[in-house]
Amino acid sequence: MWRIVMWEGDRGRIFRPAASAAFLSALFLSLLCGLFYNVWKYDVERIVREEGSFHGKISGKFGDKELEWIQNFGGVSKTRVGEGTGETTLVELWFYPPGRVYEDLPKLAERLEIGQEKVTFHSSLLSRYLVPDPKNPSSVREMAILLLVPLLACISLILIIHHAFAVSMSGKVRQLGILSGIGAIRSQILGWLWLEAGAVCLKPVAAGFGLGMVACWGIMRGLDAYLRGLFPERQPLNFGYHPLVFAFSMGLILVTIAISAWLPARKLSRMTPLEAMRQRTDEKWKGRRKKSGGIFLEQFFGVEGKLAARGIDAEGRAFRTGSISLFVSFFLFAMVMNGAAMSDLSVRMTYFEKYQDSWDVMAQVREAGLEDFQKEEELREISGVTDVCIYQKAQAVTMVKGEEISEALLSAGGMGYATDREAQPVDGGWMVRAPLIILDDKSFRSYCEQIGVVGNLRGAVVLNRIQDLSKGNFRSRPLIPYLKGEEDKTVLTEAGSREKSVEIPVAAWTHTPPALREEYGTADHYELVHFLSASLWREIEEEIGGAEDNLWIRLLLSERDSAETMERVSNEMEQILGDSYEIQVENRIQDQMEHERAMDGLKAILGGFCGLLGLMGIANVWANAMGFVQSRRRELAQYLSIGMAPGQMWKIFSLEVLVLAVRPLALGILLSALGTMILLKVGALDFHDFRSVMPAGTIFAFGSVLLAAVVLAYFWGAAKLMKGGVAEALRDDG
């Protein structure tokens, strides 16, 4: 019966904008949710592959009884015994739900009488499940921000459907009033509206979701091929679409359609049948106050400006979501492009330019130490190599006494800026980290000659400098002496238990580190770096330990700007070391080229996402343009009936589109400029340096495309509106 009551011939005309909006929203929502789910899935798979899937680890001396007790501990869903060291057993644990790990694992360690230093949380994986680390609540910040973006986009898409239904349903209030007048009750009207909305929108929604999933699959395949060309060894990007993602996005669309169809019935319940039957489109202007924009248009463009302001005010709600989407997409695109340019500039300044004289070819040799490395002379004989440095890293701590602190550091605030992690207060001073850089004997002698010290293999060279934290920013802080440098001995303590210590001679206190691609005093401002020879390390290694399992090799070449020479040396290095060790070789020029390709890929991915947001805004504008004829046909008829020429009508439409299209872009330009200045301030970058890499042309092109699309959509609707005559426009909607 409802097909007869709701007039089959009228349904398509009234609901066409809503059906189009439902199709576009379903398409973009399916695509957006699919893309973000696959990005999240890829990140989780990467962490699992590189680090494991466990939620926490615990190590100790466990027998079968303890292992069984751990397995049965509350909250533990799975355990796996891994490889430990000596008599120590390493147990990997999974919890359900994962959020219990931060509460239950410390309790488990306490029951087993094991110190908290033997407990490890898999924070990187847990943060992907939005499980925050109690000691570092910001660990889930990146994931929360990542989820916030699609959430805002989903809200925008839902508003597109809602506003399209609002435009479509507004034309049915009078019709519903007639039905109410002949005895239809509210529940019947609501049922008719739901059935009609479902009949009109279910097929477009299903088609949109299917097309969105296909588009997501195509984008993921293309992205995987693109990244595989940049990074052949990276993990493949496999497409997936979880049923819960489908259920969430589809449910969101259907609930929005149901609520949007319910609103006219709710509105009708507040009106008498006579009021509903007398409903006219010109009532939407009643009670509206004149805004400043309307005053401006009236002052400069006369009657056409006043009518344009009236139209903008009346249709502003319908186009508001599109305007917001256009603003958000342009603002995010500008910020992403500027942010990527700033990131690229920062990396160039703090990495490539800073270390360009410190290395040409680097190799990381896994599971190796200086004591058993036998390929040093073969590396030095490679043609074109001018210097070879082989080094290993270790961790220790040392004590800084109050009387040892330099006058310059005392004037800059002393240890007052140090956190407890950087400098732990103890009796008579502070315990600070003492990173050890262990050089091969030949490189250590060469380094000592460089700083003017007689090479004593049994002495340590201490890097005696620290940033003046009271001045400037991290890019421009001056370096000042850390300690007075009067001591001829230094005490190194085991970094873990701090039970063992060793005293060694100090060969020199210096401000000049060796030419290595290493950072000192940045992550930890108060660390006191020691450079040791391999001979000295062999004497003290048993006492303090803490050496990393990897070995590093740095080569300097005679032809420092030749990519061919660096590639040849890298290949020869792999031939020398590849048969005996597991290595990873990189060269400076290739590293910079890969960085540039990665930045281009990042810009393409993020720019594509911003373009997707722009398409959402354009889709909203087009959806509203489809309802343009229905919502303003009587308004046009009124203007034409009083003798207004078509040229004047086009002037009105031109002023409207100028305001509706340019306003969000102008606001986006203003706020993106402000945001860029804030980022420059936070990143301590100079605007003159940034100006040389600012992507103004790309941003302008993106804004021009958005502007052209909006103008085309608006004038398409206006042209369709102008085709009708006065008699047709004034004909009763019912």
PDB file of C-alpha atoms in Angstrom, residues 137-342:
ATOM      1  CA  PRO A 137      50.373   7.650  28.708  1.00  0.00           C
ATOM      2  CA  SER A 138      51.421   9.412  25.504  1.00  0.00           C
ATOM      3  CA  SER A 139      52.414   6.042  24.007  1.00  0.00           C
ATOM      4  CA  VAL A 140      48.977   5.759  22.355  1.00  0.00           C
ATOM      5  CA  ARG A 141      48.901   9.375  21.198  1.00  0.00           C
ATOM      6  CA  GLU A 142      49.972   8.584  17.636  1.00  0.00           C
ATOM      7  CA  MET A 143      47.375   5.844  17.316  1.00  0.00           C
ATOM      8  CA  ALA A 144      44.670   8.070  18.804  1.00  0.00           C
ATOM      9  CA  ILE A 145      45.509  10.834  16.324  1.00  0.00           C
ATOM     10  CA  LEU A 146      45.481   8.278  13.505  1.00  0.00           C
ATOM     11  CA  LEU A 147      41.984   7.194  14.549  1.00  0.00           C
ATOM     12  CA  LEU A 148      40.784  10.764  15.009  1.00  0.00           C
ATOM     13  CA  VAL A 149      41.301  11.580  11.327  1.00  0.00           C
ATOM     14  CA  PRO A 150      39.007   8.834   9.929  1.00  0.00           C
ATOM     15  CA  LEU A 151      36.533   9.509  12.727  1.00  0.00           C
ATOM     16  CA  LEU A 152      36.226  13.147  11.637  1.00  0.00           C
ATOM     17  CA  ALA A 153      35.939  12.016   8.030  1.00  0.00           C
ATOM     18  CA  CYS A 154      33.176   9.556   9.005  1.00  0.00           C
ATOM     19  CA  ILE A 155      31.296  12.347  10.755  1.00  0.00           C
ATOM     20  CA  SER A 156      31.635  14.465   7.622  1.00  0.00           C
ATOM     21  CA  LEU A 157      30.259  11.656   5.459  1.00  0.00           C
ATOM     22  CA  ILE A 158      27.369  11.050   7.841  1.00  0.00           C
ATOM     23  CA  LEU A 159      26.497  14.745   7.741  1.00  0.00           C
ATOM     24  CA  ILE A 160      26.493  14.570   3.941  1.00  0.00           C
ATOM     25  CA  ILE A 161      23.757  11.918   4.077  1.00  0.00           C
ATOM     26  CA  HIS A 162      21.862  13.748   6.798  1.00  0.00           C
ATOM     27  CA  HIS A 163      21.815  17.066   4.957  1.00  0.00           C
ATOM     28  CA  ALA A 164      20.871  15.395   1.677  1.00  0.00           C
ATOM     29  CA  PHE A 165      17.914  13.737   3.417  1.00  0.00           C
ATOM     30  CA  ALA A 166      17.007  17.045   5.050  1.00  0.00           C
ATOM     31  CA  VAL A 167      16.774  18.659   1.612  1.00  0.00           C
ATOM     32  CA  SER A 168      14.833  15.711   0.163  1.00  0.00           C
ATOM     33  CA  MET A 169      12.446  15.308   3.085  1.00  0.00           C
ATOM     34  CA  SER A 170      11.663  19.019   3.329  1.00  0.00           C
ATOM     35  CA  GLY A 171       9.713  18.663   0.096  1.00  0.00           C
ATOM     36  CA  LYS A 172       7.525  15.951   1.633  1.00  0.00           C
ATOM     37  CA  VAL A 173       6.268  17.798   4.699  1.00  0.00           C
ATOM     38  CA  ARG A 174       3.263  19.174   2.843  1.00  0.00           C
ATOM     39  CA  GLN A 175       2.549  15.764   1.346  1.00  0.00           C
ATOM     40  CA  LEU A 176       2.785  14.152   4.785  1.00  0.00           C
ATOM     41  CA  GLY A 177       0.434  16.821   6.109  1.00  0.00           C
ATOM     42  CA  ILE A 178      -2.166  15.735   3.563  1.00  0.00           C
ATOM     43  CA  LEU A 179      -1.795  12.115   4.689  1.00  0.00           C
ATOM     44  CA  SER A 180      -2.080  13.197   8.304  1.00  0.00           C
ATOM     45  CA  GLY A 181      -5.222  15.127   7.436  1.00  0.00           C
ATOM     46  CA  ILE A 182      -6.932  12.033   6.021  1.00  0.00           C
ATOM     47  CA  GLY A 183      -6.192   9.990   9.147  1.00  0.00           C
ATOM     48  CA  ALA A 184      -2.648   8.616   8.885  1.00  0.00           C
ATOM     49  CA  ILE A 185      -1.041   8.312  12.307  1.00  0.00           C
ATOM     50  CA  ARG A 186       2.600   9.079  13.113  1.00  0.00           C
ATOM     51  CA  SER A 187       3.725   5.424  13.218  1.00  0.00           C
ATOM     52  CA  GLN A 188       2.230   4.787   9.763  1.00  0.00           C
ATOM     53  CA  ILE A 189       3.947   7.843   8.312  1.00  0.00           C
ATOM     54  CA  LEU A 190       7.239   6.828   9.908  1.00  0.00           C
ATOM     55  CA  GLY A 191       6.911   3.316   8.490  1.00  0.00           C
ATOM     56  CA  TRP A 192       6.210   4.689   5.015  1.00  0.00           C
ATOM     57  CA  LEU A 193       9.218   6.988   5.218  1.00  0.00           C
ATOM     58  CA  TRP A 194      11.529   4.182   6.335  1.00  0.00           C
ATOM     59  CA  LEU A 195      10.289   1.834   3.629  1.00  0.00           C
ATOM     60  CA  GLU A 196      10.660   4.460   0.933  1.00  0.00           C
ATOM     61  CA  ALA A 197      14.111   5.538   2.132  1.00  0.00           C
ATOM     62  CA  GLY A 198      15.193   1.902   2.211  1.00  0.00           C
ATOM     63  CA  ALA A 199      13.830   1.187  -1.254  1.00  0.00           C
ATOM     64  CA  VAL A 200      15.598   4.221  -2.696  1.00  0.00           C
ATOM     65  CA  CYS A 201      18.915   4.008  -0.790  1.00  0.00           C
ATOM     66  CA  LEU A 202      19.705   0.332  -0.128  1.00  0.00           C
ATOM     67  CA  LYS A 203      20.884  -0.365  -3.669  1.00  0.00           C
ATOM     68  CA  PRO A 204      23.081   2.776  -3.868  1.00  0.00           C
ATOM     69  CA  VAL A 205      24.549   1.986  -0.435  1.00  0.00           C
ATOM     70  CA  ALA A 206      25.350  -1.608  -1.420  1.00  0.00           C
ATOM     71  CA  ALA A 207      26.851  -0.481  -4.725  1.00  0.00           C
ATOM     72  CA  GLY A 208      28.871   2.230  -2.992  1.00  0.00           C
ATOM     73  CA  PHE A 209      30.259  -0.183  -0.411  1.00  0.00           C
ATOM     74  CA  GLY A 210      31.211  -2.721  -3.059  1.00  0.00           C
ATOM     75  CA  LEU A 211      32.890  -0.096  -5.217  1.00  0.00           C
ATOM     76  CA  GLY A 212      34.690   1.320  -2.159  1.00  0.00           C
ATOM     77  CA  MET A 213      36.105  -2.098  -1.258  1.00  0.00           C
ATOM     78  CA  VAL A 214      37.281  -2.627  -4.833  1.00  0.00           C
ATOM     79  CA  ALA A 215      38.882   0.833  -4.826  1.00  0.00           C
ATOM     80  CA  CYS A 216      40.571   0.056  -1.495  1.00  0.00           C
ATOM     81  CA  TRP A 217      41.951  -3.188  -2.922  1.00  0.00           C
ATOM     82  CA  GLY A 218      43.261  -1.371  -5.997  1.00  0.00           C
ATOM     83  CA  ILE A 219      44.904   1.380  -3.940  1.00  0.00           C
ATOM     84  CA  MET A 220      46.565  -1.148  -1.637  1.00  0.00           C
ATOM     85  CA  ARG A 221      47.905  -3.123  -4.607  1.00  0.00           C
ATOM     86  CA  GLY A 222      49.237   0.025  -6.244  1.00  0.00           C
ATOM     87  CA  LEU A 223      50.759   1.245  -2.980  1.00  0.00           C
ATOM     88  CA  ASP A 224      52.400  -2.127  -2.388  1.00  0.00           C
ATOM     89  CA  ALA A 225      53.942  -2.081  -5.867  1.00  0.00           C
ATOM     90  CA  TYR A 226      55.164   1.493  -5.368  1.00  0.00           C
ATOM     91  CA  LEU A 227      56.753   0.760  -1.983  1.00  0.00           C
ATOM     92  CA  ARG A 228      58.246  -2.497  -3.249  1.00  0.00           C
ATOM     93  CA  GLY A 229      60.099  -0.473  -5.869  1.00  0.00           C
ATOM     94  CA  LEU A 230      61.504   1.813  -3.159  1.00  0.00           C
ATOM     95  CA  PHE A 231      62.204  -0.842  -0.522  1.00  0.00           C
ATOM     96  CA  PRO A 232      62.434  -4.347  -2.070  1.00  0.00           C
ATOM     97  CA  GLU A 233      63.008  -6.053   1.299  1.00  0.00           C
ATOM     98  CA  ARG A 234      60.043  -4.530   3.063  1.00  0.00           C
ATOM     99  CA  GLN A 235      57.092  -6.562   4.306  1.00  0.00           C
ATOM    100  CA  PRO A 236      54.373  -6.965   1.623  1.00  0.00           C
ATOM    101  CA  LEU A 237      51.222  -4.920   2.033  1.00  0.00           C
ATOM    102  CA  ASN A 238      48.405  -7.478   2.045  1.00  0.00           C
ATOM    103  CA  PHE A 239      44.808  -6.382   1.553  1.00  0.00           C
ATOM    104  CA  GLY A 240      42.240  -7.245   4.218  1.00  0.00           C
ATOM    105  CA  TYR A 241      38.744  -6.107   5.181  1.00  0.00           C
ATOM    106  CA  HIS A 242      37.605  -7.230   8.617  1.00  0.00           C
ATOM    107  CA  PRO A 243      33.889  -8.084   9.027  1.00  0.00           C
ATOM    108  CA  LEU A 244      33.689  -5.733  12.020  1.00  0.00           C
ATOM    109  CA  VAL A 245      34.896  -2.850   9.836  1.00  0.00           C
ATOM    110  CA  PHE A 246      32.171  -3.653   7.318  1.00  0.00           C
ATOM    111  CA  ALA A 247      29.526  -3.981  10.045  1.00  0.00           C
ATOM    112  CA  PHE A 248      30.568  -0.709  11.691  1.00  0.00           C
ATOM    113  CA  SER A 249      30.564   1.372   8.510  1.00  0.00           C
ATOM    114  CA  MET A 250      27.400  -0.202   7.070  1.00  0.00           C
ATOM    115  CA  GLY A 251      25.590   0.157  10.390  1.00  0.00           C
ATOM    116  CA  LEU A 252      26.628   3.798  10.561  1.00  0.00           C
ATOM    117  CA  ILE A 253      25.108   4.488   7.147  1.00  0.00           C
ATOM    118  CA  LEU A 254      21.852   2.636   7.847  1.00  0.00           C
ATOM    119  CA  VAL A 255      21.342   4.248  11.259  1.00  0.00           C
ATOM    120  CA  THR A 256      21.920   7.679   9.715  1.00  0.00           C
ATOM    121  CA  ILE A 257      19.366   6.994   6.979  1.00  0.00           C
ATOM    122  CA  ALA A 258      16.841   5.753   9.552  1.00  0.00           C
ATOM    123  CA  ILE A 259      17.285   8.824  11.767  1.00  0.00           C
ATOM    124  CA  SER A 260      17.189  11.193   8.783  1.00  0.00           C
ATOM    125  CA  ALA A 261      13.946   9.616   7.562  1.00  0.00           C
ATOM    126  CA  TRP A 262      12.479   9.846  11.076  1.00  0.00           C
ATOM    127  CA  LEU A 263      13.067  13.609  11.369  1.00  0.00           C
ATOM    128  CA  PRO A 264      10.157  14.686   9.062  1.00  0.00           C
ATOM    129  CA  ALA A 265       7.753  12.515  11.087  1.00  0.00           C
ATOM    130  CA  ARG A 266       9.045  14.183  14.256  1.00  0.00           C
ATOM    131  CA  LYS A 267       8.625  17.604  12.675  1.00  0.00           C
ATOM    132  CA  LEU A 268       5.111  16.704  11.542  1.00  0.00           C
ATOM    133  CA  SER A 269       4.110  15.709  15.077  1.00  0.00           C
ATOM    134  CA  ARG A 270       4.690  19.330  16.153  1.00  0.00           C
ATOM    135  CA  MET A 271       2.430  20.748  13.435  1.00  0.00           C
ATOM    136  CA  THR A 272      -1.269  20.603  12.690  1.00  0.00           C
ATOM    137  CA  PRO A 273      -2.256  19.023   9.340  1.00  0.00           C
ATOM    138  CA  LEU A 274      -3.320  22.472   8.080  1.00  0.00           C
ATOM    139  CA  GLU A 275       0.085  23.994   8.916  1.00  0.00           C
ATOM    140  CA  ALA A 276       1.858  21.129   7.163  1.00  0.00           C
ATOM    141  CA  MET A 277      -0.268  21.475   4.019  1.00  0.00           C
ATOM    142  CA  ARG A 278       0.493  25.219   3.893  1.00  0.00           C
ATOM    143  CA  GLN A 279       4.284  24.606   4.156  1.00  0.00           C
ATOM    144  CA  ARG A 280       6.217  26.679   1.607  1.00  0.00           C
ATOM    145  CA  THR A 281       9.878  26.821   0.751  1.00  0.00           C
ATOM    146  CA  ASP A 282      10.036  30.564   1.273  1.00  0.00           C
ATOM    147  CA  GLU A 283       9.403  30.043   4.989  1.00  0.00           C
ATOM    148  CA  LYS A 284      13.029  29.047   5.408  1.00  0.00           C
ATOM    149  CA  TRP A 285      13.919  32.751   5.289  1.00  0.00           C
ATOM    150  CA  LYS A 286      11.568  33.797   8.046  1.00  0.00           C
ATOM    151  CA  GLY A 287      13.251  35.125  11.139  1.00  0.00           C
ATOM    152  CA  ARG A 288      16.752  35.084   9.644  1.00  0.00           C
ATOM    153  CA  ARG A 289      18.875  38.070  10.585  1.00  0.00           C
ATOM    154  CA  LYS A 290      21.145  39.769   8.113  1.00  0.00           C
ATOM    155  CA  LYS A 291      24.750  38.734   8.531  1.00  0.00           C
ATOM    156  CA  SER A 292      27.860  40.797   7.917  1.00  0.00           C
ATOM    157  CA  GLY A 293      28.508  38.943   4.661  1.00  0.00           C
ATOM    158  CA  GLY A 294      25.053  39.929   3.410  1.00  0.00           C
ATOM    159  CA  ILE A 295      25.673  43.581   4.258  1.00  0.00           C
ATOM    160  CA  PHE A 296      28.965  43.451   2.334  1.00  0.00           C
ATOM    161  CA  LEU A 297      27.357  41.917  -0.777  1.00  0.00           C
ATOM    162  CA  GLU A 298      24.462  44.381  -0.651  1.00  0.00           C
ATOM    163  CA  GLN A 299      26.781  47.378  -0.358  1.00  0.00           C
ATOM    164  CA  PHE A 300      28.986  46.410  -3.321  1.00  0.00           C
ATOM    165  CA  PHE A 301      26.642  44.477  -5.632  1.00  0.00           C
ATOM    166  CA  GLY A 302      23.224  46.021  -5.027  1.00  0.00           C
ATOM    167  CA  VAL A 303      20.036  44.005  -5.384  1.00  0.00           C
ATOM    168  CA  GLU A 304      21.836  40.976  -6.809  1.00  0.00           C
ATOM    169  CA  GLY A 305      24.205  41.017  -3.841  1.00  0.00           C
ATOM    170  CA  LYS A 306      21.296  41.169  -1.389  1.00  0.00           C
ATOM    171  CA  LEU A 307      19.529  38.257  -3.087  1.00  0.00           C
ATOM    172  CA  ALA A 308      22.800  36.295  -3.239  1.00  0.00           C
ATOM    173  CA  ALA A 309      23.287  36.825   0.494  1.00  0.00           C
ATOM    174  CA  ARG A 310      19.717  35.647   1.043  1.00  0.00           C
ATOM    175  CA  GLY A 311      20.394  32.510  -1.003  1.00  0.00           C
ATOM    176  CA  ILE A 312      23.662  31.807   0.824  1.00  0.00           C
ATOM    177  CA  ASP A 313      21.914  32.165   4.163  1.00  0.00           C
ATOM    178  CA  ALA A 314      19.094  29.872   3.073  1.00  0.00           C
ATOM    179  CA  GLU A 315      21.241  27.209   1.423  1.00  0.00           C
ATOM    180  CA  GLY A 316      24.186  27.552   3.792  1.00  0.00           C
ATOM    181  CA  ARG A 317      23.115  24.585   5.899  1.00  0.00           C
ATOM    182  CA  ALA A 318      22.871  22.323   2.871  1.00  0.00           C
ATOM    183  CA  PHE A 319      26.357  23.298   1.667  1.00  0.00           C
ATOM    184  CA  ARG A 320      27.898  23.595   5.144  1.00  0.00           C
ATOM    185  CA  THR A 321      29.214  20.027   5.271  1.00  0.00           C
ATOM    186  CA  GLY A 322      30.756  20.373   1.834  1.00  0.00           C
ATOM    187  CA  SER A 323      32.367  23.649   2.843  1.00  0.00           C
ATOM    188  CA  ILE A 324      33.743  22.066   6.016  1.00  0.00           C
ATOM    189  CA  SER A 325      35.109  19.096   4.051  1.00  0.00           C
ATOM    190  CA  LEU A 326      36.715  21.426   1.514  1.00  0.00           C
ATOM    191  CA  PHE A 327      38.264  23.505   4.284  1.00  0.00           C
ATOM    192  CA  VAL A 328      39.535  20.442   6.159  1.00  0.00           C
ATOM    193  CA  SER A 329      40.953  18.826   3.012  1.00  0.00           C
ATOM    194  CA  PHE A 330      42.718  22.003   1.864  1.00  0.00           C
ATOM    195  CA  PHE A 331      43.984  22.806   5.361  1.00  0.00           C
ATOM    196  CA  LEU A 332      45.273  19.258   5.916  1.00  0.00           C
ATOM    197  CA  PHE A 333      46.820  19.123   2.443  1.00  0.00           C
ATOM    198  CA  ALA A 334      48.651  22.406   3.001  1.00  0.00           C
ATOM    199  CA  MET A 335      49.804  21.318   6.465  1.00  0.00           C
ATOM    200  CA  VAL A 336      50.881  17.869   5.212  1.00  0.00           C
ATOM    201  CA  MET A 337      52.862  19.323   2.311  1.00  0.00           C
ATOM    202  CA  ASN A 338      54.439  22.018   4.484  1.00  0.00           C
ATOM    203  CA  GLY A 339      55.091  19.525   7.286  1.00  0.00           C
ATOM    204  CA  ALA A 340      56.750  17.088   4.873  1.00  0.00           C
ATOM    205  CA  ALA A 341      58.888  19.904   3.465  1.00  0.00           C
ATOM    206  CA  MET A 342      59.895  20.945   6.989  1.00  0.00           C
TER     207      MET A 342
END
